[in-house]
XYZ file of C-alpha atoms in Angstrom:
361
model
C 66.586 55.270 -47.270
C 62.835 56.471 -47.710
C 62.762 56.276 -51.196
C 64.847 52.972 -51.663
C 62.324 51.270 -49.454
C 59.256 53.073 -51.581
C 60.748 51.492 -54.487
C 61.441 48.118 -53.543
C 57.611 48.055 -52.101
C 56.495 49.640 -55.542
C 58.799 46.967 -57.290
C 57.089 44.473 -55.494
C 53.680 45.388 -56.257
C 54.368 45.903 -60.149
C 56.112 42.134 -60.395
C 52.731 40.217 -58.027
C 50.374 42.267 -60.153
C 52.682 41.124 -63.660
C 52.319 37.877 -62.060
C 48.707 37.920 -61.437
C 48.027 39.049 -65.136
C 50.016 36.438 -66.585
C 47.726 33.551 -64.487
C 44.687 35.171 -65.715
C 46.070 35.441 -69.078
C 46.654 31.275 -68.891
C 43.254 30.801 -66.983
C 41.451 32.388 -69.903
C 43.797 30.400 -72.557
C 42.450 27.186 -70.996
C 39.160 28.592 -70.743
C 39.046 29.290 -74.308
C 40.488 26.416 -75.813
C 37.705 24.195 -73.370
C 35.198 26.087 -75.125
C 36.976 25.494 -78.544
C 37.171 21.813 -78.372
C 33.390 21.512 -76.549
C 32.345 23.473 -79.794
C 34.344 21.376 -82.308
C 34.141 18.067 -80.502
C 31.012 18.188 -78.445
C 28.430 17.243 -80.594
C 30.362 14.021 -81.151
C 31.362 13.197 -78.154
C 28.177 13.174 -77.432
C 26.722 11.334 -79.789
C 29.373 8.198 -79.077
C 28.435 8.340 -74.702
C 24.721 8.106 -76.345
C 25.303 5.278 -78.459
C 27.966 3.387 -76.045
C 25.072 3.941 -73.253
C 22.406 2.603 -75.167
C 24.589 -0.082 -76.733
C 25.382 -2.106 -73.185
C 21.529 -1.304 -71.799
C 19.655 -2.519 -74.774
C 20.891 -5.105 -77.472
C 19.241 -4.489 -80.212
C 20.312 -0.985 -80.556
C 23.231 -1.913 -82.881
C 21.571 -3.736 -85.146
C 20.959 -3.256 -89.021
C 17.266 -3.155 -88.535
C 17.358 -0.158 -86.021
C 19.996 1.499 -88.004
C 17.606 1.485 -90.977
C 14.548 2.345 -88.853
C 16.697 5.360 -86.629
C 17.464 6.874 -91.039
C 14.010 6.596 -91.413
C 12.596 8.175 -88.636
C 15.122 11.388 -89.091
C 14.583 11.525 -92.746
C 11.287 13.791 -92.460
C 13.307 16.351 -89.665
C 16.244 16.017 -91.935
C 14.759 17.580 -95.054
C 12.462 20.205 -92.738
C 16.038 20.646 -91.493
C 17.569 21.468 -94.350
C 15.046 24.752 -95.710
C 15.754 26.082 -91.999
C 19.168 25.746 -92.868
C 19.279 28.122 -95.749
C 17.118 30.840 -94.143
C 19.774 30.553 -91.476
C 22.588 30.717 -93.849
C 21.600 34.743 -94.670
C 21.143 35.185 -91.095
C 17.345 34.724 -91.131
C 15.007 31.846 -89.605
C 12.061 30.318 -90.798
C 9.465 29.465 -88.189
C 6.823 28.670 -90.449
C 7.859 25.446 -92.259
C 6.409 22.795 -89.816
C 2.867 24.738 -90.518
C 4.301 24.480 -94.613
C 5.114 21.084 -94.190
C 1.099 20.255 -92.705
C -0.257 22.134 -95.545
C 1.874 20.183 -98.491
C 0.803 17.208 -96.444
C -2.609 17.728 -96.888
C -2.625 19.310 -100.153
C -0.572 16.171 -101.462
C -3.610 13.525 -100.029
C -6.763 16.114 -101.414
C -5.282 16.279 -104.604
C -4.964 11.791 -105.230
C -8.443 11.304 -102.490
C -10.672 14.126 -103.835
C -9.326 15.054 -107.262
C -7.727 11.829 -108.282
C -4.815 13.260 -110.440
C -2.246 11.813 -111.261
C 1.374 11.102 -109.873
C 3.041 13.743 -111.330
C 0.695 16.543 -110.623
C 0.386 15.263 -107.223
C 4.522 15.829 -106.646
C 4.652 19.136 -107.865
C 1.668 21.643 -107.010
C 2.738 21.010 -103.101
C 5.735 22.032 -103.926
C 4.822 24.541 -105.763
C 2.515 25.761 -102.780
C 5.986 25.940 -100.819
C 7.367 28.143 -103.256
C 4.462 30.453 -102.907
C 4.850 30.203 -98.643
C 8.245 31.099 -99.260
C 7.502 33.825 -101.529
C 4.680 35.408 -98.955
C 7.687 35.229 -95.844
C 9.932 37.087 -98.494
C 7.440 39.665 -98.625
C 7.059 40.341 -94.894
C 10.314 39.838 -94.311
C 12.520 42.002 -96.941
C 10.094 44.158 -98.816
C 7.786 45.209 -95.649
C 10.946 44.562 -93.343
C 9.494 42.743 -90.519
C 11.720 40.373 -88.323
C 11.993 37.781 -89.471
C 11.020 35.936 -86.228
C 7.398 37.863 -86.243
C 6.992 37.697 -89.964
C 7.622 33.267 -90.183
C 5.849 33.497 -86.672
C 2.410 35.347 -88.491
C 2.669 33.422 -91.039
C 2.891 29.907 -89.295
C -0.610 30.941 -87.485
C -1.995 32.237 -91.246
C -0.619 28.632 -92.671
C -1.851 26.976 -89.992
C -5.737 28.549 -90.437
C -5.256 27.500 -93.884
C -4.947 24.149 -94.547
C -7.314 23.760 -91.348
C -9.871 25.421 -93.675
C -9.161 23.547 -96.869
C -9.913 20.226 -94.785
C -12.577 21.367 -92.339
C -10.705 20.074 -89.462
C -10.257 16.395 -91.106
C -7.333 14.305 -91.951
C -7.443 13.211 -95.544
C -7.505 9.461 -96.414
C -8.553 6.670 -98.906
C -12.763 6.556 -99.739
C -13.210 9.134 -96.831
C -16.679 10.587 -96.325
C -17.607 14.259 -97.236
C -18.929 16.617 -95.204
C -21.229 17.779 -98.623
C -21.943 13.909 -99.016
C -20.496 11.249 -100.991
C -17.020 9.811 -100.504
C -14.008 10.842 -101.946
C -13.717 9.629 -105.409
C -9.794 8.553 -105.102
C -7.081 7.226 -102.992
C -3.266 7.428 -102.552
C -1.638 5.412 -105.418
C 0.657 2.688 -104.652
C 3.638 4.365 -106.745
C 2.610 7.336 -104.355
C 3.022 5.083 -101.440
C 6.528 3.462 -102.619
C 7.594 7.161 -101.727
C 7.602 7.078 -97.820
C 6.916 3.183 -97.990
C 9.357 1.223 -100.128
C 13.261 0.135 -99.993
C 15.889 0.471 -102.661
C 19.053 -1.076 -102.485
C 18.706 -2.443 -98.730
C 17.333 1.274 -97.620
C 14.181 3.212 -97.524
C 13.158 5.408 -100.522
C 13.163 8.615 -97.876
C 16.614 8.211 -96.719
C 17.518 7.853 -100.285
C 15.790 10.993 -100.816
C 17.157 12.390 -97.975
C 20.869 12.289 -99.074
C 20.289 13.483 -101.869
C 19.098 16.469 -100.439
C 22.016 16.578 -98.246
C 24.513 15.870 -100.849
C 22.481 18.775 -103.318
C 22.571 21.208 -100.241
C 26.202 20.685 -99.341
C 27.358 20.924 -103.265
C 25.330 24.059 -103.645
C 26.286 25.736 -99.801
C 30.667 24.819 -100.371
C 31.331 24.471 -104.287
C 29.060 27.005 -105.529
C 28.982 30.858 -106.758
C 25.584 31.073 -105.425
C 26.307 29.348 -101.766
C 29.603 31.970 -100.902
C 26.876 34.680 -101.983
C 24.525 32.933 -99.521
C 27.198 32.838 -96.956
C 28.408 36.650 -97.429
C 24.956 37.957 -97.127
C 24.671 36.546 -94.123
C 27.897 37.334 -92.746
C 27.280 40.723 -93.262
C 25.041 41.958 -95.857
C 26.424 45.964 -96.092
C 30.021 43.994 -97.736
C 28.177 41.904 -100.075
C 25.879 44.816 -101.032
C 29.033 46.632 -101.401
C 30.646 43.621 -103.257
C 27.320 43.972 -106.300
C 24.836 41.467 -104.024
C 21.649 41.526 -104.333
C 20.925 41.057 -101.145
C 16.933 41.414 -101.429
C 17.143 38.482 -104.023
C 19.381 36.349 -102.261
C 17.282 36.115 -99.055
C 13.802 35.354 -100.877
C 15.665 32.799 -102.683
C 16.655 31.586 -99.607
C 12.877 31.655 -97.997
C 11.677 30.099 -100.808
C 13.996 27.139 -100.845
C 12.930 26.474 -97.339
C 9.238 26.547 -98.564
C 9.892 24.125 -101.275
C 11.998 21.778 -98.842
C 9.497 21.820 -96.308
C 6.507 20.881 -99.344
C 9.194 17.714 -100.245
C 8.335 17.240 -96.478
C 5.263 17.052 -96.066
C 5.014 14.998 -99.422
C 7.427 12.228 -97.534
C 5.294 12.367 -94.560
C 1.976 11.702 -96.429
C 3.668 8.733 -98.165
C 5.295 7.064 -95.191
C 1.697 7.368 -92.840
C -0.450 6.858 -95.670
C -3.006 10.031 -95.343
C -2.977 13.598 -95.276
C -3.151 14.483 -91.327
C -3.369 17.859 -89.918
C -1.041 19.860 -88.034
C 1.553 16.748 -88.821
C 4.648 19.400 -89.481
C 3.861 21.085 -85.941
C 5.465 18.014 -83.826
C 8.742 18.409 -86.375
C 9.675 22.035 -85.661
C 11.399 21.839 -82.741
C 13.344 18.739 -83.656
C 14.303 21.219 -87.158
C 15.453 23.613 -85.018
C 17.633 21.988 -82.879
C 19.174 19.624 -86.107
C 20.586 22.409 -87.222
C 21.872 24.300 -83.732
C 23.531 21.328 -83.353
C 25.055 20.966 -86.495
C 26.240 24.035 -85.782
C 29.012 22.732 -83.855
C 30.082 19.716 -85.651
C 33.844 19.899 -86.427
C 34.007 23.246 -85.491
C 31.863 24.806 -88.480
C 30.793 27.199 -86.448
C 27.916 28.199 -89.319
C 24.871 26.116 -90.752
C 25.575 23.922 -92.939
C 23.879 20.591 -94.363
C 26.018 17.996 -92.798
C 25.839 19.119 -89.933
C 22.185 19.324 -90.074
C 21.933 15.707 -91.055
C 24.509 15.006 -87.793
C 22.316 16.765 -85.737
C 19.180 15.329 -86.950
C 21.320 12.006 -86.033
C 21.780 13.023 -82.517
C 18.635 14.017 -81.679
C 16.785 10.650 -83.792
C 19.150 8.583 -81.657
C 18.721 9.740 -78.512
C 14.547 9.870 -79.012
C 15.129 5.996 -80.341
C 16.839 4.821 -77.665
C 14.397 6.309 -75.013
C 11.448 4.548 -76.842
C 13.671 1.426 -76.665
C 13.990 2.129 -72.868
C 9.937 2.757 -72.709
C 10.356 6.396 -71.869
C 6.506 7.926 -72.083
C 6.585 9.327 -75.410
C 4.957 12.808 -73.635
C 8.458 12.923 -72.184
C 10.277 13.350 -75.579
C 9.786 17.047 -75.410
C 11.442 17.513 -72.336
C 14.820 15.698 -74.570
C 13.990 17.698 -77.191
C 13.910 20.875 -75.280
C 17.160 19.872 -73.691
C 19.073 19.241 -76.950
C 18.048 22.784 -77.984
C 18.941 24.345 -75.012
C 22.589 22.762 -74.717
C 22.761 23.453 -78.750
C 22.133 27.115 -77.876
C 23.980 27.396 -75.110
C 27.648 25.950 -76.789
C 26.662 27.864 -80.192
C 26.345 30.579 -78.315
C 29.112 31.247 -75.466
C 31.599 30.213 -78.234
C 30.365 33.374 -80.676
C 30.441 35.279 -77.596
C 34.382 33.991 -76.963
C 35.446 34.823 -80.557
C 34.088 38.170 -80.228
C 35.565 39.335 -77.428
C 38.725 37.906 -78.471
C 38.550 39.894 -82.125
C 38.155 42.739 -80.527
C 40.749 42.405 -77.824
């Protein structure tokens, strides 16, 4: 009688606790696929509450003009964007290209307002100067091996030092005075200006040039040899090593398009304000950073990749436009800015944290 009543006690335990497993089996289903659809859906969810919120509180939100002037306004993060994007891509970050960006903006105004040369030079020896940036993060990052955080981080402050140097301190514009006397001898070119100034087909030359850039960066990341060897060395660089990679190669080719995106930057930005200011990339990191975070999570990518970028360059040039709409101080967009990156982070991360644990369960 003992034992039967042992086992029906020890029968009873085993079926509550097979019980108990199989609700926290479904809890953590539901759990997971929350996270899954936040991650895949999130993004744009929340960019339609943003727009239907600003929509009924202000009415000329939706309108052509603010659509045109929102593209413009993310055009500059965009392409900044875009260079973080590919460091990203082989698991790396760039820190330094809103420091790049200031020096290609400065170095594009010196070279029309105190060497007055022409057009063509003026496009390519900033960009050129990107390469080189590029080429010097390379360096500290895979030949000397320094983090890549510490290495873009050193060289933002170097960058930084630099162009401050070239320009004494001074923004660069048309017939400005010099500090060894004189004025400058040239000025920014109206075909210059048509850059970051003038419309084509109903749209401003930079958004043109920015989707290009996208639509280059998205051919070259999804329907090319050279972006699934981006994307492997990344993933995990001991298998594409193994696979005949150069890894090395790959990831300065990756730091160097993010110099030379950053240069087509700054160019953009010295044609749209008209003069070469300093420290103009600085303001731009953070909204770079937090583009592509957010892109991230755009249909689920769950890696960086340009269209998401762009998406999340949307969100965030929305969101900033309809707070100046609202006439939020504009030493209170950092606080938004901030915030984006944070919740980016935060859903970016938890979800990598999810898949992991359920690979290796």
């Amino acid at each position: 009688m003992g034992n039967w009543l042992r086992n029906l006690h020890r029968k009873k335990l085993l079926r509550r606790k097979f019980y108990c497993t199989q609700a926290e089996e479904r809890k953590s289903k539901v759990k997971d696929k929350s996270i899954q659809f936040l991650f895949k859906y999130g993004a744009i969810a929340l960019l339609a509450i943003i727009i239907i919120y600003f929509s009924t509180v202000s009415s000329s939100f939706l309108t052509y003009g603010n659509f045109t002037d929102i593209l413009r306004s993310i055009s500059i993060v965009t392409v900044l964007a875009l260079g973080v994007t590919f460091t990203l891509v082989v698991n790396g970050f760039d820190l330094s290209v809103g420091s790049t960006m200031s020096l290609s903006t400065v170095v594009t105004a010196s070279l029309m307002v105190w060497y007055d040369m022409p057009l063509w030079l003026v496009l390519i020896l900033p960009i050129l100067v990107g390469a080189a940036v590029g080429l010097l993060n390379s360096f500290l990052i895979v030949v000397l091996g320094i983090p890549d955080l510490l290495a873009t981080l050193s060289s933002m402050y170097i960058i930084a030092g630099l162009h401050r140097t070239y320009t004494e301190g001074y923004s660069i514009y048309n017939y400005m005075p010099l500090t060894s006397g004189g004025t400058a001898i040239g000025e920014l070119s109206e075909g210059f200006l048509w850059i970051g100034q003038g419309q084509m087909a109903g749209l401003p030359v930079p958004v043109w040039i920015m989707l290009i850039l996208i639509l280059v960066s998205y051919f070259v990341l999804n329907h090319t040899r050279w972006g699934r060897i981006l994307y492997m060395t990344g993933g995990n660089e001991e298998a594409a090593t193994l696979s005949g990679v150069k890894v090395k190669k790959v990831k300065c080719a990756a730091y160097v398009v993010s110099g030379i995106f950053a240069s087509i930057a700054g160019i953009l930005f010295t044609a749209r304000v008209g003069s070469g200011q300093i420290d103009a990339g600085a303001p731009l990191l953070m909204e770079a950073v937090a583009a592509v975070f957010v892109g991230y999570s755009v249909l689920g990518a769950g890696k960086p990749n340009a269209v998401g970028t762009f998406f999340g360059a949307a969100v965030i040039g929305i969101l900033l436009n309809g707070l100046t709409i609202l006439n939020l101080p504009y030493y209170a967009f950092d606080i938004v800015k901030g915030s984006v990156l944070v919740l980016a982070l935060a859903v970016t991360y938890v979800y990598a944290k999810n898949r992991m644990s359920a690979s290796s369960g």
